[in-house]
Amino acid sequence: MVQPAFRRFAIFALASLLLTPLARLHAQAPQTSLGLFENQSDVGSVTPSGVGSYDAAAGTYTLTAAGANLWSTADAFHFIWKKISGDAVLTADISFPVTAGEHNPHRKAILIFRQNLTPGSPYVDAAQHGVGLMGLQYRRAEDATTDDIELPVEKAPRRLRLIKRGDTFTMELSMDNEPLHPVGASIQLHLQEPFYVGIGVCSHDPNQVEKAVFSHVTLEKPAPQPADLALYSTLQTVNTDADFARAIAVYSAPAHFEAPNWSRDGKTLIFDEDGKIMTIPAEGGTPQPLNIGDATRCNGSHGLSPDGQWLAVTCSTPGEPESRVYVVPATGGTPHLVTEHPYSYFHSWSADGKTIIFTRPDHGASNIYAIAASGGPEHALTTGIGISDDPDASPDGQWIYFNSDRGGSMQIWRMHPDGSGAEPMTHDTFVNWTPHVSPDGQSVVFISYEPGTTGHPVNRPIALRLLSLENGSIRVLVHLTGGSGTMNVSSWAPDSHHLAFVSYQEWPISGDSGAN
């Protein structure tokens, strides 16, 4: 599971944010019977009405409530809250004191930022389930469907934190009294000021009442971000069939990794981390390097052959320091050089496994080439001074999908395997890159940047969108912070119902942890 990654985070969590007292956030706010908070409310249908209390001597908040859930398009829970503006950090230890008897494993105790008190309000919460599962849940618009990022942890955390910095919300955990640290659960969402912040409980069963206790609760204002920030990467998977985005954080670390491939048996993910090709169980675990001989400085251009026996990688070797395409056995071994020319980048195998499709930039342009998997002469499939990039062959061998600015803006195109018959597949204002066809040939997933984005940058607000090849409709699969490295090569699972991708966030790497 993800547990080893959490231990790794403890080493790098030296700056779990210098915090200034809540008095600076609301200097005139008096102490009330609800401690740090102003009031309490049932949100949605909660019967009997929920009850919240504050024990000043113990410094604890106890919430007792029913409520069907915080999920889908309408919530039902009990909420102790305060209205604020600006950035804030909410931290607490959470426990479910009653364990005897029948309890819903998905009863939830939450830290939450919420736009209003309507059942369908936009919100972000850090949700601790009774079974120990953790999730960052969010609803982007009024009455929209809730999405989330799940952490398949084996036990409940010791301490939980939810941070708002501008439109970025990040969940931090401490599992075993190590410093609070990010765990790859971070999203972008805008709340109008003022908004609500607080703690809540739902039973996940409208006919049952549950109790949760929040202790060592703090509500503070984050210190300014230091100049020295590290890039954290998170490998995630998501079910592409659901009408909401439930992403699973498989592995997260203060490192640069990118471009997952899914093994043909669906059990393993392959990605590159800081120049090495790594493998990890698709359900989470500890990554292991793949032995590819003297190939080094590998990047996010790699992929398995259709039969799963070979892995194409883009790396350097002592004799060829520039990036070139190599082929190695999927289980590791000696790399075999495929492309003669430097700065060649793998993108796709042909459907029959005989041809490798790659790109090579040239003075600001980029074009697509084909070459036999064993090497030999290359054949240009596109020409010109513009950008044609990220080719991906369809499983039926009829098309190569790619992104190109040949129409004036970066859109998704397709062409026949010989480069003929190019036609656009998207026609919108987004900047669209990296199309990948599902193994069943029904869908194309691609990255969409905000209008006006230049190039293919990393660490930007993006969406992964799905194009239906049956009717041409496009829907958003998931919003995230990412870009180059998120999905450079095909990351479809063999079942055509799951996708892997990488998200990014920047986080402090030095300084004191904790609060002033």
XYZ file of C-alpha atoms in Angstrom:
516
model
C 0.000 0.000 0.000
C 1.020 3.664 0.171
C 2.462 3.409 3.700
C 6.181 3.450 2.706
C 5.679 6.687 0.834
C 4.315 8.291 4.008
C 7.457 7.391 5.912
C 9.524 8.925 3.178
C 7.554 12.134 3.480
C 8.491 12.525 7.134
C 12.085 13.175 6.127
C 11.134 15.951 3.755
C 8.406 17.626 5.794
C 10.661 20.138 7.570
C 8.378 22.989 6.532
C 4.859 21.883 7.220
C 4.265 25.597 7.257
C 5.273 28.219 9.794
C 1.976 29.378 11.148
C 0.925 32.581 12.829
C -1.787 32.643 15.497
C -5.454 32.804 14.650
C -5.513 36.168 16.369
C -3.895 37.605 13.263
C -6.596 36.029 11.110
C -9.467 37.384 13.186
C -7.915 39.661 15.760
C -11.239 40.744 17.289
C -12.930 37.330 17.423
C -13.921 36.576 21.040
C -13.727 33.124 22.604
C -17.176 31.528 22.477
C -18.849 28.367 23.682
C -17.699 26.809 20.419
C -14.074 27.665 20.969
C -12.448 28.757 17.720
C -15.751 28.674 15.847
C -18.850 30.900 15.714
C -21.870 28.680 15.189
C -23.135 25.279 14.142
C -25.683 24.059 11.585
C -27.133 20.991 10.007
C -26.411 21.084 6.283
C -29.013 19.205 4.270
C -31.307 16.604 5.827
C -30.044 15.453 9.243
C -32.559 13.690 11.528
C -32.367 13.900 14.476
C -30.604 17.250 14.433
C -26.877 17.096 14.989
C -25.231 18.349 18.157
C -21.796 19.877 18.617
C -20.118 20.924 21.867
C -16.803 22.337 23.014
C -15.023 21.258 26.219
C -12.750 24.175 27.055
C -10.925 22.293 29.805
C -10.063 19.367 27.529
C -9.791 21.465 24.384
C -11.999 19.039 22.465
C -14.981 19.302 20.154
C -17.539 16.493 20.126
C -19.955 16.190 17.211
C -22.884 13.758 17.148
C -24.926 13.490 13.974
C -26.668 11.358 11.383
C -26.599 12.491 7.745
C -26.441 10.426 4.567
C -23.085 11.654 3.260
C -20.932 14.415 1.883
C -20.992 13.259 -1.719
C -22.695 13.442 -5.103
C -24.660 16.682 -5.636
C -26.058 17.243 -2.121
C -24.606 16.843 1.367
C -26.123 15.951 4.734
C -23.931 16.494 7.819
C -23.493 18.541 10.984
C -21.116 21.488 10.755
C -19.389 23.667 13.395
C -18.130 26.701 11.502
C -16.612 30.154 11.283
C -16.857 32.641 8.413
C -13.486 33.951 7.276
C -11.641 35.444 4.329
C -8.134 34.844 3.066
C -5.835 31.887 3.558
C -6.045 29.548 6.521
C -4.771 26.277 7.952
C -7.100 23.964 9.888
C -5.518 21.131 11.898
C -6.924 18.488 14.253
C -6.616 15.032 15.714
C -9.787 13.033 14.966
C -11.160 9.936 16.646
C -14.366 7.910 16.634
C -14.724 7.049 20.336
C -17.572 4.534 19.963
C -16.367 1.369 18.264
C -18.743 -1.269 19.691
C -21.853 -2.239 17.768
C -22.720 -1.741 14.127
C -21.114 1.273 12.457
C -20.922 2.289 8.836
C -17.281 1.954 7.753
C -17.636 5.171 5.751
C -18.881 7.459 8.507
C -16.887 10.655 8.039
C -15.263 13.251 10.239
C -14.011 16.195 8.217
C -12.019 19.398 8.107
C -13.753 21.604 5.558
C -13.721 24.903 3.658
C -17.184 25.591 2.209
C -18.768 28.389 0.185
C -22.171 28.334 1.895
C -24.572 26.220 3.953
C -26.690 24.864 1.090
C -26.547 21.078 0.509
C -24.968 21.552 -2.938
C -22.366 24.151 -1.979
C -18.858 24.117 -3.454
C -16.362 22.855 -0.885
C -13.076 21.130 -0.162
C -12.708 18.744 2.767
C -10.205 16.368 4.254
C -12.341 13.367 5.181
C -11.358 10.670 7.663
C -13.565 7.594 7.269
C -14.412 5.290 10.114
C -12.573 2.461 8.361
C -9.381 4.569 8.219
C -9.617 5.570 4.558
C -8.530 9.161 3.828
C -9.741 11.405 1.041
C -9.584 14.962 -0.224
C -13.138 15.609 -1.458
C -14.252 18.624 -3.473
C -17.239 20.040 -5.356
C -16.279 22.620 -7.951
C -19.628 24.349 -8.472
C -23.041 24.639 -6.845
C -24.940 21.336 -7.161
C -22.105 19.708 -9.125
C -20.955 16.150 -8.446
C -18.306 15.619 -5.788
C -14.856 14.405 -6.877
C -12.065 13.158 -4.633
C -8.501 11.942 -4.261
C -8.298 8.812 -2.142
C -5.364 7.608 -0.060
C -5.567 3.851 0.521
C -3.895 4.020 3.922
C -3.996 1.047 6.280
C -4.938 3.049 9.363
C -6.279 6.442 10.359
C -3.718 9.245 10.653
C -2.524 10.568 13.982
C -3.099 14.164 12.864
C -4.802 15.810 9.896
C -4.417 19.223 8.260
C -6.184 21.095 5.454
C -4.459 24.167 4.001
C -5.882 26.937 1.822
C -3.401 29.105 -0.072
C -5.219 31.177 -2.658
C -7.118 28.684 -4.791
C -4.885 25.752 -3.806
C -6.096 23.305 -1.148
C -3.713 20.695 0.221
C -4.194 17.869 2.702
C -1.363 16.877 5.047
C -1.131 13.856 7.352
C 0.946 12.613 10.244
C 0.638 8.859 10.597
C 2.968 8.087 13.514
C 3.742 11.439 15.136
C 6.147 12.426 12.368
C 5.823 16.043 11.172
C 2.746 16.755 9.098
C 3.563 16.317 5.421
C 1.839 16.500 2.028
C 0.590 13.222 0.607
C -0.211 14.110 -2.982
C -3.752 15.324 -2.281
C -3.936 18.866 -3.634
C -6.490 20.573 -5.881
C -7.336 23.993 -7.333
C -10.748 25.470 -6.484
C -11.964 29.046 -6.044
C -14.159 30.146 -3.116
C -15.673 33.622 -2.980
C -14.916 35.551 0.210
C -16.142 35.262 2.858
C -16.566 31.498 3.126
C -17.004 28.949 5.900
C -14.330 26.872 7.601
C -14.831 24.265 10.282
C -15.328 20.658 11.303
C -18.142 18.244 10.570
C -19.538 14.735 10.920
C -21.892 12.535 8.927
C -22.899 8.959 9.735
C -23.155 7.813 6.087
C -26.497 6.354 7.159
C -29.475 8.722 7.559
C -31.000 6.399 10.160
C -27.968 6.138 12.405
C -26.170 8.620 14.651
C -22.376 8.672 14.918
C -19.953 10.549 17.147
C -16.488 12.006 16.448
C -14.083 13.898 18.699
C -11.731 16.602 17.404
C -8.813 17.471 19.673
C -5.794 19.800 19.481
C -7.724 21.853 16.934
C -5.994 24.920 15.514
C -7.163 27.456 12.932
C -4.307 29.640 11.803
C -2.990 31.762 8.990
C -0.143 30.288 6.943
C 3.183 32.047 6.900
C 4.429 33.336 3.537
C 5.829 30.663 1.272
C 9.633 30.494 1.424
C 11.679 30.927 -1.725
C 13.059 27.389 -1.693
C 10.244 25.113 -2.850
C 10.554 21.488 -3.892
C 8.539 19.822 -6.618
C 6.391 16.981 -5.276
C 5.033 14.447 -7.750
C 2.067 12.141 -7.237
C 1.258 9.088 -9.309
C -2.515 8.603 -9.462
C -5.060 6.345 -11.119
C -8.673 7.114 -11.965
C -11.712 5.199 -13.195
C -12.726 6.716 -16.528
C -16.274 5.318 -16.465
C -17.561 7.038 -13.335
C -19.566 10.262 -13.500
C -17.228 11.715 -10.882
C -13.432 11.722 -10.539
C -12.270 9.316 -7.843
C -8.499 9.389 -8.122
C -6.278 7.061 -6.083
C -2.915 8.437 -4.950
C -0.615 5.462 -5.597
C 2.751 7.044 -4.786
C 3.917 10.538 -3.868
C 7.396 11.886 -3.175
C 9.525 15.060 -3.268
C 10.977 14.091 -6.638
C 10.299 14.634 -10.315
C 8.592 11.692 -11.928
C 6.376 11.440 -14.950
C 4.637 9.485 -17.696
C 3.201 6.226 -16.319
C 2.604 3.167 -18.514
C 0.352 0.323 -17.414
C 1.618 -3.255 -17.775
C -0.343 -5.564 -20.040
C -1.599 -7.605 -17.080
C -2.827 -4.471 -15.302
C -0.753 -5.138 -12.176
C 2.199 -2.766 -12.577
C 2.882 0.847 -13.441
C 6.100 1.932 -15.169
C 7.311 5.527 -14.863
C 10.508 7.524 -14.762
C 11.777 9.196 -11.602
C 14.764 11.530 -11.681
C 16.179 9.829 -14.781
C 15.514 6.204 -13.796
C 12.850 3.831 -15.094
C 10.824 2.607 -12.103
C 8.088 0.049 -11.520
C 5.446 -0.008 -8.792
C 2.358 -2.156 -8.101
C -0.689 -0.412 -9.558
C -2.391 -0.541 -6.155
C 0.558 1.148 -4.415
C 3.791 0.155 -2.747
C 7.491 0.916 -2.944
C 8.923 1.709 -6.395
C 11.796 -0.386 -7.706
C 14.268 0.592 -10.454
C 14.221 -1.430 -13.659
C 17.646 -2.609 -14.760
C 18.249 -1.176 -18.235
C 22.021 -1.479 -18.336
C 24.027 1.640 -19.044
C 21.044 3.731 -20.204
C 20.748 6.815 -17.974
C 18.926 10.142 -17.833
C 15.716 8.551 -19.046
C 12.715 10.819 -19.521
C 8.967 10.563 -19.907
C 9.065 8.987 -23.369
C 8.745 5.225 -22.893
C 6.222 2.486 -23.536
C 5.548 -1.234 -23.770
C 5.168 -3.083 -27.048
C 1.668 -4.416 -27.830
C 2.669 -7.914 -26.704
C 4.197 -6.551 -23.488
C 7.569 -8.176 -24.182
C 9.599 -5.051 -24.938
C 9.971 -1.579 -23.469
C 11.003 1.386 -25.604
C 12.804 4.067 -23.608
C 14.301 7.465 -24.382
C 17.615 7.739 -22.566
C 21.302 8.546 -22.831
C 24.219 6.113 -22.747
C 27.951 6.743 -22.216
C 28.555 6.475 -25.960
C 25.480 8.493 -26.964
C 24.977 11.340 -24.463
C 22.002 12.893 -26.282
C 18.527 11.406 -25.951
C 17.829 8.541 -28.329
C 15.286 5.720 -28.498
C 16.334 2.286 -27.201
C 14.493 -1.004 -26.768
C 15.015 -3.311 -23.771
C 13.234 -6.446 -22.553
C 10.209 -5.479 -20.454
C 11.782 -7.210 -17.445
C 15.052 -5.312 -17.895
C 18.246 -5.956 -19.792
C 20.723 -4.485 -22.237
C 19.388 -1.542 -24.273
C 19.378 -1.828 -28.066
C 19.757 1.454 -29.994
C 16.899 2.157 -32.420
C 17.283 5.782 -33.595
C 20.543 7.030 -35.029
C 19.850 10.755 -34.799
C 20.103 12.511 -31.420
C 17.204 14.176 -29.593
C 14.725 11.536 -30.704
C 11.808 10.840 -28.349
C 9.697 7.665 -28.321
C 5.922 8.032 -28.287
C 4.175 4.923 -29.584
C 4.451 1.430 -31.022
C 2.419 0.537 -34.094
C -0.477 -1.843 -33.505
C 1.510 -4.780 -34.896
C 4.587 -3.995 -32.791
C 6.862 -3.704 -35.824
C 7.245 0.068 -35.929
C 8.164 2.761 -33.419
C 6.718 6.247 -33.841
C 8.803 9.070 -32.398
C 9.397 12.822 -32.602
C 12.438 15.000 -33.027
C 12.485 18.756 -32.391
C 14.397 21.022 -34.767
C 14.915 24.763 -34.188
C 11.538 25.281 -32.537
C 9.653 22.904 -34.804
C 8.749 19.293 -34.062
C 7.872 16.524 -36.490
C 6.793 12.885 -36.335
C 8.808 9.952 -37.699
C 8.463 6.178 -38.013
C 11.220 3.580 -37.807
C 11.392 -0.205 -37.588
C 11.564 -1.415 -33.989
C 14.869 -3.087 -34.844
C 16.317 0.143 -36.240
C 17.124 1.264 -39.775
C 16.041 4.179 -41.940
C 13.474 6.580 -40.534
C 10.502 7.996 -42.437
C 9.046 11.470 -41.830
C 5.285 11.402 -41.318
C 4.954 15.168 -40.893
C 7.061 18.073 -42.146
C 7.112 21.814 -41.690
C 8.104 24.522 -39.231
C 5.212 24.067 -36.808
C 4.648 21.629 -33.949
C 3.426 18.106 -34.585
C 4.027 16.079 -31.449
C 2.963 13.258 -29.126
C 1.845 10.669 -31.721
C -0.155 7.676 -30.525
C -1.195 4.793 -32.788
C -4.735 3.445 -32.599
C -5.108 -0.250 -31.669
C -6.758 -1.059 -35.014
C -3.745 0.290 -36.932
C -5.851 2.786 -38.884
C -4.812 6.083 -37.318
C -2.079 7.991 -35.537
C -3.426 10.620 -33.149
C -1.213 13.621 -32.380
C -1.330 17.284 -31.393
C -0.478 20.029 -33.848
C -0.673 23.797 -34.245
C -1.047 23.521 -38.033
C -4.554 24.965 -37.758
C -3.420 28.027 -35.829
C -3.818 26.703 -32.281
C -2.710 23.505 -30.561
C -5.432 20.919 -31.149
C -5.782 17.134 -31.409
C -5.443 15.694 -34.926
C -5.216 12.279 -36.512
C -3.630 10.953 -39.703
C -3.165 7.633 -41.456
C -0.025 5.637 -40.563
C 1.730 6.932 -43.713
C 1.084 10.556 -42.715
C -1.769 11.177 -45.164
C -5.335 12.294 -44.523
C -4.666 14.533 -41.509
C -7.848 15.860 -39.901
C -8.591 17.809 -36.682
C -10.423 16.095 -33.827
C -10.848 19.079 -31.465
C -11.836 22.667 -32.313
C -12.016 24.629 -29.059
C -10.212 27.425 -27.213
C -8.182 25.116 -24.966
C -4.555 24.279 -25.682
C -4.688 20.508 -26.250
C -1.760 18.058 -26.082
C -0.809 14.370 -25.768
C -3.733 12.317 -27.142
C -3.848 8.623 -26.227
C -6.326 6.083 -27.605
C -7.901 3.560 -25.238
C -7.075 -0.114 -25.899
C -10.682 -0.741 -26.973
C -10.454 2.113 -29.492
C -13.488 3.913 -28.051
C -11.955 6.984 -26.420
C -9.046 9.401 -26.668
C -7.728 11.055 -23.520
C -5.707 14.262 -23.783
C -4.400 17.182 -21.738
C -6.092 20.579 -21.973
C -4.324 23.725 -20.824
C -6.108 26.997 -20.204
C -6.563 29.211 -23.292
C -3.463 31.254 -24.097
C -0.956 28.803 -22.594
C 2.314 28.736 -24.527
C 4.145 25.469 -25.070
C 3.785 22.377 -22.910
C 4.723 23.609 -19.407
C 4.705 21.684 -16.141
C 2.912 22.518 -12.880
C -0.058 24.340 -14.417
C -3.825 24.010 -13.960
C -4.930 21.450 -16.551
C -7.753 19.037 -17.257
C -7.629 15.503 -18.561
C -10.468 15.261 -21.084
C -12.035 12.289 -22.852
C -13.086 12.388 -26.508
C -15.646 9.784 -27.545
C -14.779 8.385 -30.965
C -18.362 7.189 -31.322
C -20.104 10.568 -31.166
C -17.346 13.202 -30.837
C -18.449 14.383 -27.399
C -15.811 15.601 -24.937
C -16.014 15.519 -21.157
C -13.658 16.444 -18.346
C -12.238 13.425 -16.555
C -10.281 15.218 -13.826
C -8.841 18.645 -13.017
C -5.308 18.757 -11.627
C -2.019 20.631 -11.514
C 0.266 19.128 -14.114
C 1.261 19.394 -17.772
C 4.460 18.061 -19.294
C 5.112 14.762 -17.530
C 1.511 14.147 -16.519
C 0.707 11.841 -19.417
C 3.427 12.076 -22.086
C 2.825 8.507 -23.260
C -0.139 6.166 -23.198
C -1.171 5.462 -19.615
C -4.358 3.490 -20.214
C -4.943 0.322 -18.239
C -5.528 -2.744 -20.437
C -9.204 -2.794 -19.384
C -9.797 0.634 -21.049
C -11.577 1.749 -17.862
C -8.697 3.144 -15.823
C -5.991 5.692 -16.464
C -2.746 6.601 -14.703
C -1.282 10.103 -14.557
C 1.074 12.315 -12.548
C 0.140 15.535 -10.760
C 2.532 18.087 -9.306
C 2.739 20.588 -6.478
C 5.450 22.807 -5.002
C 6.128 22.606 -1.284
C 8.628 24.087 1.221
C 11.861 22.131 1.667
C 13.449 24.037 4.549
C 12.481 25.890 7.675
C 10.807 24.998 10.976
C 7.665 22.933 11.044
C 4.615 23.510 13.170
C 3.035 26.713 14.478
C 4.247 29.747 16.340
